[in-house]
Short mmCIF file of C-alpha atoms and ligand atoms in Angstrom, two decimals:
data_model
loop_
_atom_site.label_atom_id
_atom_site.label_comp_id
_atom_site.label_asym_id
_atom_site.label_seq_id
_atom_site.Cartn_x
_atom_site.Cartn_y
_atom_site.Cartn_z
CA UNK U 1 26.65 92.79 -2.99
CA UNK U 2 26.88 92.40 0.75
CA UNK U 3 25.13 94.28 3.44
CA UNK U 4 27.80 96.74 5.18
CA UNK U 5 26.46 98.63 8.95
CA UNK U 6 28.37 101.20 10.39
CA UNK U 7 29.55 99.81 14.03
CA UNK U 8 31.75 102.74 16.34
CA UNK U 9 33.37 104.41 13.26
CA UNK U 10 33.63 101.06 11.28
CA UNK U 11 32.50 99.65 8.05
CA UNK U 12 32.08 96.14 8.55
CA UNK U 13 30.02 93.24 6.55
CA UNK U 14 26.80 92.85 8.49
CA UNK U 15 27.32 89.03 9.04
CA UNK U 16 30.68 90.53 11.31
CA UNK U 17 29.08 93.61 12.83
CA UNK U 18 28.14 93.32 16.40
CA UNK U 19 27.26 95.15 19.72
CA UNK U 20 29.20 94.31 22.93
CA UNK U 21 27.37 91.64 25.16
CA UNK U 22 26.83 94.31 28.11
CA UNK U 23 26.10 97.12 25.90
CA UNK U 24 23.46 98.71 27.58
CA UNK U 25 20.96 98.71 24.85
CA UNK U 26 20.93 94.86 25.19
CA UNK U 27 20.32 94.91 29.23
CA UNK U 28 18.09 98.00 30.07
CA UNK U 29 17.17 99.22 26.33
CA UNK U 30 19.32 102.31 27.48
CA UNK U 31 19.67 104.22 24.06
CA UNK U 32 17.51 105.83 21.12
CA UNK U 33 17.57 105.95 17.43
CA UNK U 34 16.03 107.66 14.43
CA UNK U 35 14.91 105.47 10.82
CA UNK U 36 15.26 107.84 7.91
CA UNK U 37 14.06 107.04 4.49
CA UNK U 38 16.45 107.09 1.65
CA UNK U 39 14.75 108.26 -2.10
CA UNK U 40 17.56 108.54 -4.67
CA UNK U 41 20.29 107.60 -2.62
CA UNK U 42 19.16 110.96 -0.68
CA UNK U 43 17.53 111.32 2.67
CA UNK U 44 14.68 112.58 3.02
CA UNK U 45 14.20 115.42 6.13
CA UNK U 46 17.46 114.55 7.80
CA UNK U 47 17.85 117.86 9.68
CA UNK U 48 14.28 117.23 11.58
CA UNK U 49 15.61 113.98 12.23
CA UNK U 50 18.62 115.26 14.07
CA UNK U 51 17.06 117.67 16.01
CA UNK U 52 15.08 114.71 17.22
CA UNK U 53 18.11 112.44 17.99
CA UNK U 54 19.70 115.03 20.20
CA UNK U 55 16.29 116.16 22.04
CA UNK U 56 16.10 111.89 22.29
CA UNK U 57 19.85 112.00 23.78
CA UNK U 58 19.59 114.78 26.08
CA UNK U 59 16.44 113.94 27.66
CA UNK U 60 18.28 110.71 28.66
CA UNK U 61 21.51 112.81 29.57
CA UNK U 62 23.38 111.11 26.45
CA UNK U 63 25.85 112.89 23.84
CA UNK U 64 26.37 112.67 20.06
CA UNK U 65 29.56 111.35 20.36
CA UNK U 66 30.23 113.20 16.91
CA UNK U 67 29.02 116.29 15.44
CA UNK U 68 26.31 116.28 13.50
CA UNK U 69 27.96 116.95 10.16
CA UNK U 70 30.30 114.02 11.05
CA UNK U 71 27.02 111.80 11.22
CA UNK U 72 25.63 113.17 8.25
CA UNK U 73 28.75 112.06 6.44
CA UNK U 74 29.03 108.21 8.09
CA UNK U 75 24.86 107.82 7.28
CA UNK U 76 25.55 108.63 3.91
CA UNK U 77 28.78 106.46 2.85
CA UNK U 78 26.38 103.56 5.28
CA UNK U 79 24.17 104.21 1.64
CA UNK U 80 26.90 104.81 -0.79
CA UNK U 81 28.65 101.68 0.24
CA UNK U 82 25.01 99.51 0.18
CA UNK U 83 24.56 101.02 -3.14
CA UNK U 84 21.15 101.86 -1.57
CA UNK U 85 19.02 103.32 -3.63
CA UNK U 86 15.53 103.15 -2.23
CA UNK U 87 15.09 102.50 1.64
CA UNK U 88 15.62 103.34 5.17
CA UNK U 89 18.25 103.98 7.07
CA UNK U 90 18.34 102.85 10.46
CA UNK U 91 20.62 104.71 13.38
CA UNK U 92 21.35 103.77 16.74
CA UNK U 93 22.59 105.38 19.85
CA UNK U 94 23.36 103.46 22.80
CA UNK U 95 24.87 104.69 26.04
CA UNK U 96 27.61 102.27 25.56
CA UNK U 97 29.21 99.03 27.20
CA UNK U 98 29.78 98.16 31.01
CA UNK U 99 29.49 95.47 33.58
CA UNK U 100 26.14 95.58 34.54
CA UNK U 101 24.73 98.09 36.67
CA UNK U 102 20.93 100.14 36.93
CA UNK U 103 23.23 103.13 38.05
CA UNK U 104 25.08 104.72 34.91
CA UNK U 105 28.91 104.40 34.99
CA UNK U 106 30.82 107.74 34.52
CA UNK U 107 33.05 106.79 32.05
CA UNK U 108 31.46 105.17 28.51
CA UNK U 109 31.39 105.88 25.79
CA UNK U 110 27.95 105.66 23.35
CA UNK U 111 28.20 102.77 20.33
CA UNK U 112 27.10 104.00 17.36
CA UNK U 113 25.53 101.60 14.97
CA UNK U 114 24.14 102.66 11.35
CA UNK U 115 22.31 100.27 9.05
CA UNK U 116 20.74 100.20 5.59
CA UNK U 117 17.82 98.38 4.04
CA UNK U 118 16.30 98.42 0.88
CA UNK U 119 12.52 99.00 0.51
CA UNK U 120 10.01 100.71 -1.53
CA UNK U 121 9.44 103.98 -0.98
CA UNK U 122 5.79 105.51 -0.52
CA UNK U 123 4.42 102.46 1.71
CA UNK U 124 3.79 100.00 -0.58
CA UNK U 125 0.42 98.52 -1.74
CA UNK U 126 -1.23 99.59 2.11
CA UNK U 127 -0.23 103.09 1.02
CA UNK U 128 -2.55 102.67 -2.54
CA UNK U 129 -5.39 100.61 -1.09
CA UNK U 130 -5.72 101.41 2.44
CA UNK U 131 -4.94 99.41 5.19
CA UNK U 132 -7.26 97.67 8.40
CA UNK U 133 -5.45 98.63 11.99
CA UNK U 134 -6.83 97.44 15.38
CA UNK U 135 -6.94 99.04 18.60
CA UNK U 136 -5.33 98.28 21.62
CA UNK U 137 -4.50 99.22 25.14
CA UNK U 138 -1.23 101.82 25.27
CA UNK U 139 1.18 99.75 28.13
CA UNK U 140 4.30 102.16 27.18
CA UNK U 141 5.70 103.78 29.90
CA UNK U 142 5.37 107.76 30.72
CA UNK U 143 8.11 108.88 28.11
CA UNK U 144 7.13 107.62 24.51
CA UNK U 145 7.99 111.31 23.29
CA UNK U 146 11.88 110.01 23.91
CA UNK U 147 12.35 108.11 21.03
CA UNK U 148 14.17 105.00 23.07
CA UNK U 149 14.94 101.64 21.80
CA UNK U 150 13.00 100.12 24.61
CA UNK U 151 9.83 99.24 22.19
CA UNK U 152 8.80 95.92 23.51
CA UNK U 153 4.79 97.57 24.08
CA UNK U 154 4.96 98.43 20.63
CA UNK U 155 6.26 95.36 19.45
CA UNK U 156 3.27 93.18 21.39
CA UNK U 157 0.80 95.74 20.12
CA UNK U 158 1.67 95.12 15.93
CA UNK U 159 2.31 91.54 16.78
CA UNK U 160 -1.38 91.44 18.06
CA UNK U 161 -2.30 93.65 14.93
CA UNK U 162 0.01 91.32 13.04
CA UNK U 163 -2.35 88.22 14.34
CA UNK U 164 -5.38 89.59 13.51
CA UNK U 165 -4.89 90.49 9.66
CA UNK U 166 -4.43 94.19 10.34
CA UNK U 167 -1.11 96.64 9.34
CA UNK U 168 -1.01 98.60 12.62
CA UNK U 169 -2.09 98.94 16.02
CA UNK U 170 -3.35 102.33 17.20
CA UNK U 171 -2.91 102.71 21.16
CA UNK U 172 -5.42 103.75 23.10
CA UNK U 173 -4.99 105.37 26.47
CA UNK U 174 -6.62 103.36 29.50
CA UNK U 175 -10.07 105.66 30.77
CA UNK U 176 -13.23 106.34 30.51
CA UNK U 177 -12.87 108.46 26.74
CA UNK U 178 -9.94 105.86 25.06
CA UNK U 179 -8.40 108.97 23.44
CA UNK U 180 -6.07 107.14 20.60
CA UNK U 181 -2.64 108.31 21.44
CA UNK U 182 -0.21 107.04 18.33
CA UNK U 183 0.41 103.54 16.69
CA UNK U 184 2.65 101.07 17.75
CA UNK U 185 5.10 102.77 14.80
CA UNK U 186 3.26 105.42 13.52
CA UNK U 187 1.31 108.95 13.78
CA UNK U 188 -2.67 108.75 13.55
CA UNK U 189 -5.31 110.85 11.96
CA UNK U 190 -8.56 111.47 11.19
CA UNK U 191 -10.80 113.61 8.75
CA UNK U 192 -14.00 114.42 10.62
CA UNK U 193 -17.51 114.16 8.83
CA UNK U 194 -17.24 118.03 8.97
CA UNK U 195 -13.57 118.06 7.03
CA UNK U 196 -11.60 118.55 9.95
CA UNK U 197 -8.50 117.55 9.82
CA UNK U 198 -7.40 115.91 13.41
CA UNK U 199 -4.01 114.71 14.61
CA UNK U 200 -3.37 114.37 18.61
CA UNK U 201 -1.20 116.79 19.79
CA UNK U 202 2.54 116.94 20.68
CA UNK U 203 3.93 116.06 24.07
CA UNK U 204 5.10 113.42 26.23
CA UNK U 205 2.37 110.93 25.74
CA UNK U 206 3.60 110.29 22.10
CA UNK U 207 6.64 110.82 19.54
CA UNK U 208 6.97 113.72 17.44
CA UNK U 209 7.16 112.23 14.16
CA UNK U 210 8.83 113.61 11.56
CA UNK U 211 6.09 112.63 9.10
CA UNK U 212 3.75 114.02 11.32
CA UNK U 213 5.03 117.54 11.63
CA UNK U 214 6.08 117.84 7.94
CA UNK U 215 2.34 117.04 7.00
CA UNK U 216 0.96 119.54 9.43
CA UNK U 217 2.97 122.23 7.40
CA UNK U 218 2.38 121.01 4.28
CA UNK U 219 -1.30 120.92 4.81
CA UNK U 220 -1.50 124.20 6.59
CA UNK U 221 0.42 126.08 3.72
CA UNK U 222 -1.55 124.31 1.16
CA UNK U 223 -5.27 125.45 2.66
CA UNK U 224 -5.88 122.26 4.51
CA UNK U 225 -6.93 123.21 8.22
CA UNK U 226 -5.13 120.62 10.71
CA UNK U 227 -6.58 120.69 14.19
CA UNK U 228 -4.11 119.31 17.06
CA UNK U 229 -6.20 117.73 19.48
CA UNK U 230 -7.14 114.60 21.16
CA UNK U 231 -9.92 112.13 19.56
CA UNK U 232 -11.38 109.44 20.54
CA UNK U 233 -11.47 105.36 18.97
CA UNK U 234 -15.76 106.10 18.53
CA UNK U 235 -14.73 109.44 16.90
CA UNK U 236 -12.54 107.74 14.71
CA UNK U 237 -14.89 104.56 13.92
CA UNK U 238 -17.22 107.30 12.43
CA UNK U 239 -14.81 109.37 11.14
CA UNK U 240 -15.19 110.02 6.91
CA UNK U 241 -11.86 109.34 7.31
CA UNK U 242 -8.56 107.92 8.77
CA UNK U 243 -5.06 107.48 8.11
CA UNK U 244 -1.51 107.32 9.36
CA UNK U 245 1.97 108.62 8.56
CA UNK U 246 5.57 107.26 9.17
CA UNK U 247 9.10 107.12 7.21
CA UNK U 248 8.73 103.86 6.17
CA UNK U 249 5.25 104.13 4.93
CA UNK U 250 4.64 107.66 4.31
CA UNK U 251 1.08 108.29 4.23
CA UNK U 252 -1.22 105.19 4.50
CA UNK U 253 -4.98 105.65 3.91
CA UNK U 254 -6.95 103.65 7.29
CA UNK U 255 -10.03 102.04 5.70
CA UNK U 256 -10.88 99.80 8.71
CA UNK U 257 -10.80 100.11 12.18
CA UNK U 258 -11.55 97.13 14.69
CA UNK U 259 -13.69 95.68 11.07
CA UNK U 260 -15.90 98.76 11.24
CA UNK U 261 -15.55 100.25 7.46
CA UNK U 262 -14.52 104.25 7.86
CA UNK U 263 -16.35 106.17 4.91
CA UNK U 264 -17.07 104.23 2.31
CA UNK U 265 -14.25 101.84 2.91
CA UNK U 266 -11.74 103.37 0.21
CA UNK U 267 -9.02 106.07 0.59
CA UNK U 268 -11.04 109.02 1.15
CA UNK U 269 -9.73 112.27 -1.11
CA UNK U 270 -8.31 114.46 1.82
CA UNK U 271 -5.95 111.51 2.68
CA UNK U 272 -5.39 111.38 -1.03
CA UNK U 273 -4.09 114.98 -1.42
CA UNK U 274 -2.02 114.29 2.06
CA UNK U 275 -0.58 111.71 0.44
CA UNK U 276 0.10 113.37 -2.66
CA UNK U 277 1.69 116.36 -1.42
CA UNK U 278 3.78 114.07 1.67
CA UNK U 279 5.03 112.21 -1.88
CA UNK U 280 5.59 115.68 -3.72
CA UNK U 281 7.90 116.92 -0.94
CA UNK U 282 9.95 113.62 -0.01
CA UNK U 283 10.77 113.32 -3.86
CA UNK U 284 11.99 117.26 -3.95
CA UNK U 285 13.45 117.69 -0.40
CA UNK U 286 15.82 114.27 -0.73
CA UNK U 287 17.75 116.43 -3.96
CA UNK U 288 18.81 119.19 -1.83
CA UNK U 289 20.61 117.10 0.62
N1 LIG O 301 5.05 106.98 16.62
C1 LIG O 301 5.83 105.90 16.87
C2 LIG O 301 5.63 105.15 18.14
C3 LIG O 301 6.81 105.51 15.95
O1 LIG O 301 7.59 104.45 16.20
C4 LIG O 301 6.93 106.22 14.73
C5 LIG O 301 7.94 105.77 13.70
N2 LIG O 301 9.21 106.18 14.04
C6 LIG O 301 6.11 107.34 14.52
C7 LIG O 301 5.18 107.68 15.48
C8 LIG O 301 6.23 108.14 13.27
O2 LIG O 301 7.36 108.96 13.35
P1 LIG O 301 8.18 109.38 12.05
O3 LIG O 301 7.21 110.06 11.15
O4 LIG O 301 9.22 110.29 12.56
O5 LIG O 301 8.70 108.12 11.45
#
């Protein structure tokens, strides 16, 4: 079966769907989009996800250019036309098509593009056996809280990761205490040696992820105390330890960090009842949709 993407209210075969040579995205990465997983043929948390597509949008003065419900409906016949059973979905908003031009023309209108993938769910083997990340230098610009297509930092920092053996790239800001920040495509978080539960906290320096905030109250509610605050890359090298969360991964048990071992080198039990109740929810919340 062929690949079908949603393109401006179209179904079209994804060899034949295309954006505009001046849309905007292309030229000044001028538009923001959401990945949400798909368990079932359902997706998982798709209300949080909207709520961060329009905060996304109206930070850069954008509009849905349909309601919500309307979206809904075109993200799922995207899966029920790819048959999609397992996977992500990936959506994109861009401010739309124009001659060129840094100052943004009055009348456009956004492009809309919605693809699916398949993939397995729950982050793979990394997710069972723990991954090594790296950490590098955070280049983004002042905003990374917008979740904005413009992702060419994060795409140089998982390359280098990429290079060097690891999964992911944590980003560390420049200073004197290198406070880790986020990965390149992905929350981080570590267990102290005294069971603390640490995760940096929201605002603009980093995106809210969805993961990320659906942990925090599944921990909370299930006795686990989660601490939102900054740590640093020696805190987490001697953390007992370390993991990350995303949609496409889930929850994904950090064993290594710059090839120093955290803990004992294997997924460390709090990160294994993280996981396990991140898994619990995705599988229950994706058959209410
Ligand atoms: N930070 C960055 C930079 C990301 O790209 C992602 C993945 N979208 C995340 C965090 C995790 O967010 P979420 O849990 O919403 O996927």
């Amino acid at each position: 079966m062929s690949q079908i993407t949603y393109v401006n209210g179209k179904y079209l075969p994804h060899n034949k769907a295309f954006l505009h040579v001046e849309d905007r995205s292309t030229q000044f990465s001028d538009g923001v989009y959401e990945v949400i997983a798909v368990i079932s043929g359902n997706l998982v948390d798709p209300q949080m996800h909207y709520r961060r597509l329009i905060r996304s949008l109206t930070e850069l003065e954008m509009n849905l250019p349909m309601s919500v419900n309307v979206l809904h409906l075109n993200i799922k016949e995207v899966i029920r036309r790819n048959q999609l059973n397992s996977g992500l979905c990936y959506l994109q908003i861009s401010r739309g098509s124009a001659p060129r031009n840094h100052v943004i023309p009055n009348l456009i209108k956004e492009t809309v593009v919605i693809t699916a993938r398949h993939s397995e769910p729950n982050g793979g083997k990394g997710a069972k056996q723990g991954v090594s990340i790296i950490t590098t230098e955070d280049i983004r610009w002042k905003r990374p809280d917008i979740k904005s297509v413009s992702l060419l930092p994060n795409v140089l920092a998982k390359n280098q990761a990429a290079q060097r053996g690891a999964f992911e790239a944590w980003l560390v800001e420049s200073g004197e205490e290198e406070i880790i920040i986020e990965g390149s495509s992905s929350n981080t978080w570590i267990v102290s040696q005294s069971g603390q539960v640490i995760t940096h906290p929201e605002g603009v320096k980093m995106l809210s992820g969805v993961t990320r905030n659906r942990i925090i109250d599944l921990a909370r509610s299930n006795g686990i105390e989660v601490l939102e605050k900054p740590f640093t890359v020696t805190q987490a090298k001697t953390a007992s330890e370390a993991f990350m969360t995303s949609t496409s991964s889930f929850v994904v048990p950090v064993i290594d960090i710059d090839g120093h071992k955290i803990g004992n080198g294997k997924c460390g039990p709090v990160t294994i009842a993280i996981q396990k109740l991140y898994n619990d929810f995705a599988q229950r919340s994706c058959g209410e949709v």
